[in-house]
Amino acid sequence: MATKSSSSNKGKPADSRIADNKKALFNYAIEERFEAGVVLQGWEVKALREGKVQLTDGYVLIRDGELFLIGCQINPLNTASTHVNPDAVRTKKLLLHREQIRRLIGKVEQKGYTLVALNLHWKNGKVKCEMDLAKGKGEHDKRDTIKDREGKREVERAMKARNR
């Protein structure tokens, strides 16, 4: 009698990304990373599983000692229930330890620091938001980033051409 292996998810990693904020790494210099849980409604979780999310303009706001994710758009599925009124740009509450929130409040009150949402991902069946304490980059810093990226591309092209 053949027994079915319980490790049918061998190829799939435990942590899988739902959405990324690619602009954040370009526009901000990252200082410190945090991972927070996200309070979601049922229809939002279903939409996340289908990949109907956009995090491009996502940032985190501290209000009354609590963290809120703003600018994350979760588009409802066409099969949503009739008794639920989905709001795609609803403000979502983030869950973090009180000590970490206090520390973040102190840092954000300093000049130039902000909290930016980097990505949404699954962790042990729950949706997590990776956010960063960051400082905005100036124009010259952005130019340096572009120059470094172009230099790396040229080196890769040269190595690829050489290996042919």
C-alpha positions as a LaTeX table, in Angstrom:
\begin{tabular}{lrrr}
\hline
Residue & $x$ (\AA) & $y$ (\AA) & $z$ (\AA) \\
\hline
Met1 & 0.00 & 0.00 & 0.00 \\
Ala2 & 1.48 & 3.38 & $-1.03$ \\
Thr3 & 1.40 & 6.18 & 1.49 \\
Lys4 & 1.11 & 9.76 & 0.41 \\
Ser5 & 3.95 & 12.00 & 1.54 \\
Ser6 & 2.95 & 14.97 & 3.66 \\
Ser7 & 5.62 & 17.12 & 2.01 \\
Ser8 & 3.68 & 17.89 & $-1.16$ \\
Asn9 & 4.72 & 21.57 & $-0.92$ \\
Lys10 & 8.38 & 20.77 & $-1.48$ \\
Gly11 & 8.91 & 23.31 & $-4.27$ \\
Lys12 & 6.97 & 26.12 & $-2.62$ \\
Pro13 & 8.76 & 28.23 & 0.01 \\
Ala14 & 7.12 & 28.86 & 3.37 \\
Asp15 & 7.39 & 32.65 & 2.89 \\
Ser16 & 5.91 & 33.79 & $-0.41$ \\
Arg17 & 5.63 & 37.37 & $-1.59$ \\
Ile18 & 2.26 & 38.83 & $-2.42$ \\
Ala19 & 3.28 & 42.35 & $-3.51$ \\
Asp20 & 6.43 & 44.49 & $-3.57$ \\
Asn21 & 6.96 & 48.23 & $-3.40$ \\
Lys22 & 9.87 & 48.50 & $-5.83$ \\
Lys23 & 9.91 & 52.30 & $-5.77$ \\
Ala24 & 10.64 & 52.34 & $-2.04$ \\
Leu25 & 14.23 & 51.10 & $-2.40$ \\
Phe26 & 14.88 & 53.73 & $-5.06$ \\
Asn27 & 13.30 & 56.67 & $-3.21$ \\
Tyr28 & 14.44 & 55.89 & 0.35 \\
Ala29 & 17.60 & 54.92 & 2.20 \\
Ile30 & 16.69 & 51.99 & 4.45 \\
Glu31 & 17.69 & 52.19 & 8.13 \\
Glu32 & 15.83 & 49.40 & 9.92 \\
Arg33 & 13.30 & 46.71 & 8.96 \\
Phe34 & 10.22 & 45.53 & 10.85 \\
Glu35 & 7.59 & 42.87 & 10.20 \\
Ala36 & 4.01 & 43.50 & 11.27 \\
Gly37 & 0.79 & 41.55 & 11.00 \\
Val38 & $-2.03$ & 43.03 & 8.92 \\
Val39 & $-5.69$ & 43.15 & 10.02 \\
Leu40 & $-7.75$ & 42.14 & 6.99 \\
Gln41 & $-11.33$ & 41.31 & 6.11 \\
Gly42 & $-12.26$ & 37.99 & 4.53 \\
Trp43 & $-12.73$ & 39.31 & 0.99 \\
Glu44 & $-9.28$ & 40.97 & 1.19 \\
Val45 & $-7.57$ & 37.68 & 2.01 \\
Lys46 & $-9.27$ & 36.01 & $-0.96$ \\
Ala47 & $-8.20$ & 38.88 & $-3.24$ \\
Leu48 & $-4.61$ & 38.62 & $-1.93$ \\
Arg49 & $-4.54$ & 34.93 & $-2.82$ \\
Glu50 & $-5.50$ & 35.89 & $-6.38$ \\
Gly51 & $-2.80$ & 38.60 & $-6.47$ \\
Lys52 & $-5.20$ & 41.55 & $-6.77$ \\
Val53 & $-3.07$ & 43.97 & $-4.74$ \\
Gln54 & $-0.99$ & 47.05 & $-5.44$ \\
Leu55 & 1.52 & 48.40 & $-2.90$ \\
Thr56 & 3.32 & 51.04 & $-5.00$ \\
Asp57 & 2.21 & 54.02 & $-2.90$ \\
Gly58 & 2.07 & 52.22 & 0.45 \\
Tyr59 & 3.29 & 53.94 & 3.58 \\
Val60 & 2.73 & 53.55 & 7.30 \\
Leu61 & 1.18 & 56.20 & 9.53 \\
Ile62 & 1.26 & 56.29 & 13.34 \\
Arg63 & $-2.02$ & 57.49 & 14.86 \\
Asp64 & $-2.87$ & 57.30 & 18.58 \\
Gly65 & $-0.06$ & 54.83 & 19.25 \\
Glu66 & $-1.22$ & 52.44 & 16.51 \\
Leu67 & 0.19 & 51.72 & 13.05 \\
Phe68 & $-1.92$ & 51.97 & 9.89 \\
Leu69 & $-1.07$ & 50.96 & 6.32 \\
Ile70 & $-2.22$ & 53.60 & 3.85 \\
Gly71 & $-2.06$ & 53.47 & 0.06 \\
Cys72 & $-2.28$ & 49.69 & $-0.27$ \\
Gln73 & $-4.96$ & 48.91 & $-2.82$ \\
Ile74 & $-6.65$ & 45.51 & $-2.70$ \\
Asn75 & $-9.10$ & 45.11 & $-5.58$ \\
Pro76 & $-12.15$ & 42.97 & $-4.77$ \\
Leu77 & $-12.89$ & 39.84 & $-6.75$ \\
Asn78 & $-15.84$ & 39.79 & $-9.13$ \\
Thr79 & $-17.32$ & 36.95 & $-7.10$ \\
Ala80 & $-17.52$ & 39.01 & $-3.91$ \\
Ser81 & $-20.58$ & 38.55 & $-1.77$ \\
Thr82 & $-23.55$ & 40.87 & $-2.23$ \\
His83 & $-23.83$ & 41.76 & 1.46 \\
Val84 & $-20.23$ & 42.99 & 1.69 \\
Asn85 & $-19.30$ & 46.46 & 0.44 \\
Pro86 & $-15.60$ & 46.16 & $-0.45$ \\
Asp87 & $-13.47$ & 49.31 & $-0.22$ \\
Ala88 & $-10.28$ & 48.83 & $-2.27$ \\
Val89 & $-8.26$ & 51.59 & $-0.55$ \\
Arg90 & $-9.36$ & 50.94 & 3.02 \\
Thr91 & $-6.83$ & 51.85 & 5.72 \\
Lys92 & $-5.48$ & 48.64 & 7.26 \\
Lys93 & $-4.29$ & 48.32 & 10.84 \\
Leu94 & $-0.83$ & 46.83 & 11.46 \\
Leu95 & $-0.03$ & 44.71 & 14.50 \\
Leu96 & 3.32 & 45.19 & 16.25 \\
His97 & 4.61 & 44.89 & 19.82 \\
Arg98 & 4.02 & 47.95 & 21.98 \\
Glu99 & 7.75 & 48.43 & 22.70 \\
Gln100 & 8.52 & 48.42 & 18.97 \\
Ile101 & 5.76 & 50.97 & 18.31 \\
Arg102 & 7.13 & 53.26 & 21.03 \\
Arg103 & 10.60 & 53.03 & 19.50 \\
Leu104 & 9.21 & 53.77 & 16.04 \\
Ile105 & 7.31 & 56.81 & 17.33 \\
Gly106 & 10.56 & 58.19 & 18.72 \\
Lys107 & 12.41 & 57.60 & 15.45 \\
Val108 & 9.67 & 58.95 & 13.17 \\
Glu109 & 9.46 & 62.16 & 15.17 \\
Gln110 & 13.11 & 62.79 & 14.26 \\
Lys111 & 13.54 & 64.89 & 11.15 \\
Gly112 & 13.56 & 63.04 & 7.85 \\
Tyr113 & 12.46 & 59.56 & 8.99 \\
Thr114 & 9.38 & 57.85 & 7.64 \\
Leu115 & 7.86 & 54.36 & 7.64 \\
Val116 & 7.55 & 52.78 & 4.20 \\
Ala117 & 5.78 & 49.52 & 3.37 \\
Leu118 & 8.22 & 47.33 & 1.40 \\
Asn119 & 6.20 & 44.19 & 0.73 \\
Leu120 & 3.30 & 41.98 & 1.72 \\
His121 & 4.02 & 38.29 & 2.18 \\
Trp122 & 2.59 & 35.09 & 3.65 \\
Lys123 & 4.17 & 33.74 & 6.81 \\
Asn124 & 2.70 & 30.64 & 8.45 \\
Gly125 & $-0.65$ & 31.24 & 6.75 \\
Lys126 & $-0.88$ & 34.87 & 7.86 \\
Val127 & $-0.34$ & 38.07 & 5.88 \\
Lys128 & 2.63 & 40.12 & 7.06 \\
Cys129 & 3.79 & 43.57 & 6.01 \\
Glu130 & 7.52 & 44.25 & 5.91 \\
Met131 & 8.07 & 47.93 & 6.62 \\
Asp132 & 11.21 & 49.98 & 6.85 \\
Leu133 & 12.30 & 52.96 & 8.84 \\
Ala134 & 13.78 & 55.08 & 6.07 \\
Lys135 & 15.10 & 58.51 & 5.11 \\
Gly136 & 14.20 & 60.08 & 1.80 \\
Lys137 & 17.01 & 60.16 & $-0.76$ \\
Gly138 & 18.04 & 63.39 & $-2.43$ \\
Glu139 & 18.28 & 63.76 & $-6.21$ \\
His140 & 22.05 & 63.18 & $-6.18$ \\
Asp141 & 21.60 & 59.93 & $-4.24$ \\
Lys142 & 19.05 & 58.72 & $-6.78$ \\
Arg143 & 21.47 & 59.56 & $-9.61$ \\
Asp144 & 24.19 & 57.55 & $-7.86$ \\
Thr145 & 21.79 & 54.59 & $-7.57$ \\
Ile146 & 21.02 & 54.77 & $-11.29$ \\
Lys147 & 24.73 & 55.04 & $-12.14$ \\
Asp148 & 25.58 & 51.98 & $-10.01$ \\
Arg149 & 22.75 & 49.98 & $-11.56$ \\
Glu150 & 23.87 & 50.88 & $-15.11$ \\
Gly151 & 27.46 & 49.95 & $-14.25$ \\
Lys152 & 26.40 & 46.53 & $-12.97$ \\
Arg153 & 24.37 & 45.91 & $-16.13$ \\
Glu154 & 27.37 & 46.75 & $-18.33$ \\
Val155 & 29.63 & 44.40 & $-16.36$ \\
Glu156 & 27.04 & 41.60 & $-16.66$ \\
Arg157 & 26.74 & 42.17 & $-20.41$ \\
Ala158 & 30.51 & 42.08 & $-20.84$ \\
Met159 & 30.79 & 38.85 & $-18.80$ \\
Lys160 & 27.96 & 37.26 & $-20.78$ \\
Ala161 & 29.56 & 38.22 & $-24.10$ \\
Arg162 & 32.93 & 36.92 & $-22.90$ \\
Asn163 & 31.48 & 33.55 & $-21.86$ \\
Arg164 & 29.91 & 32.94 & $-25.30$ \\
\hline
\end{tabular}
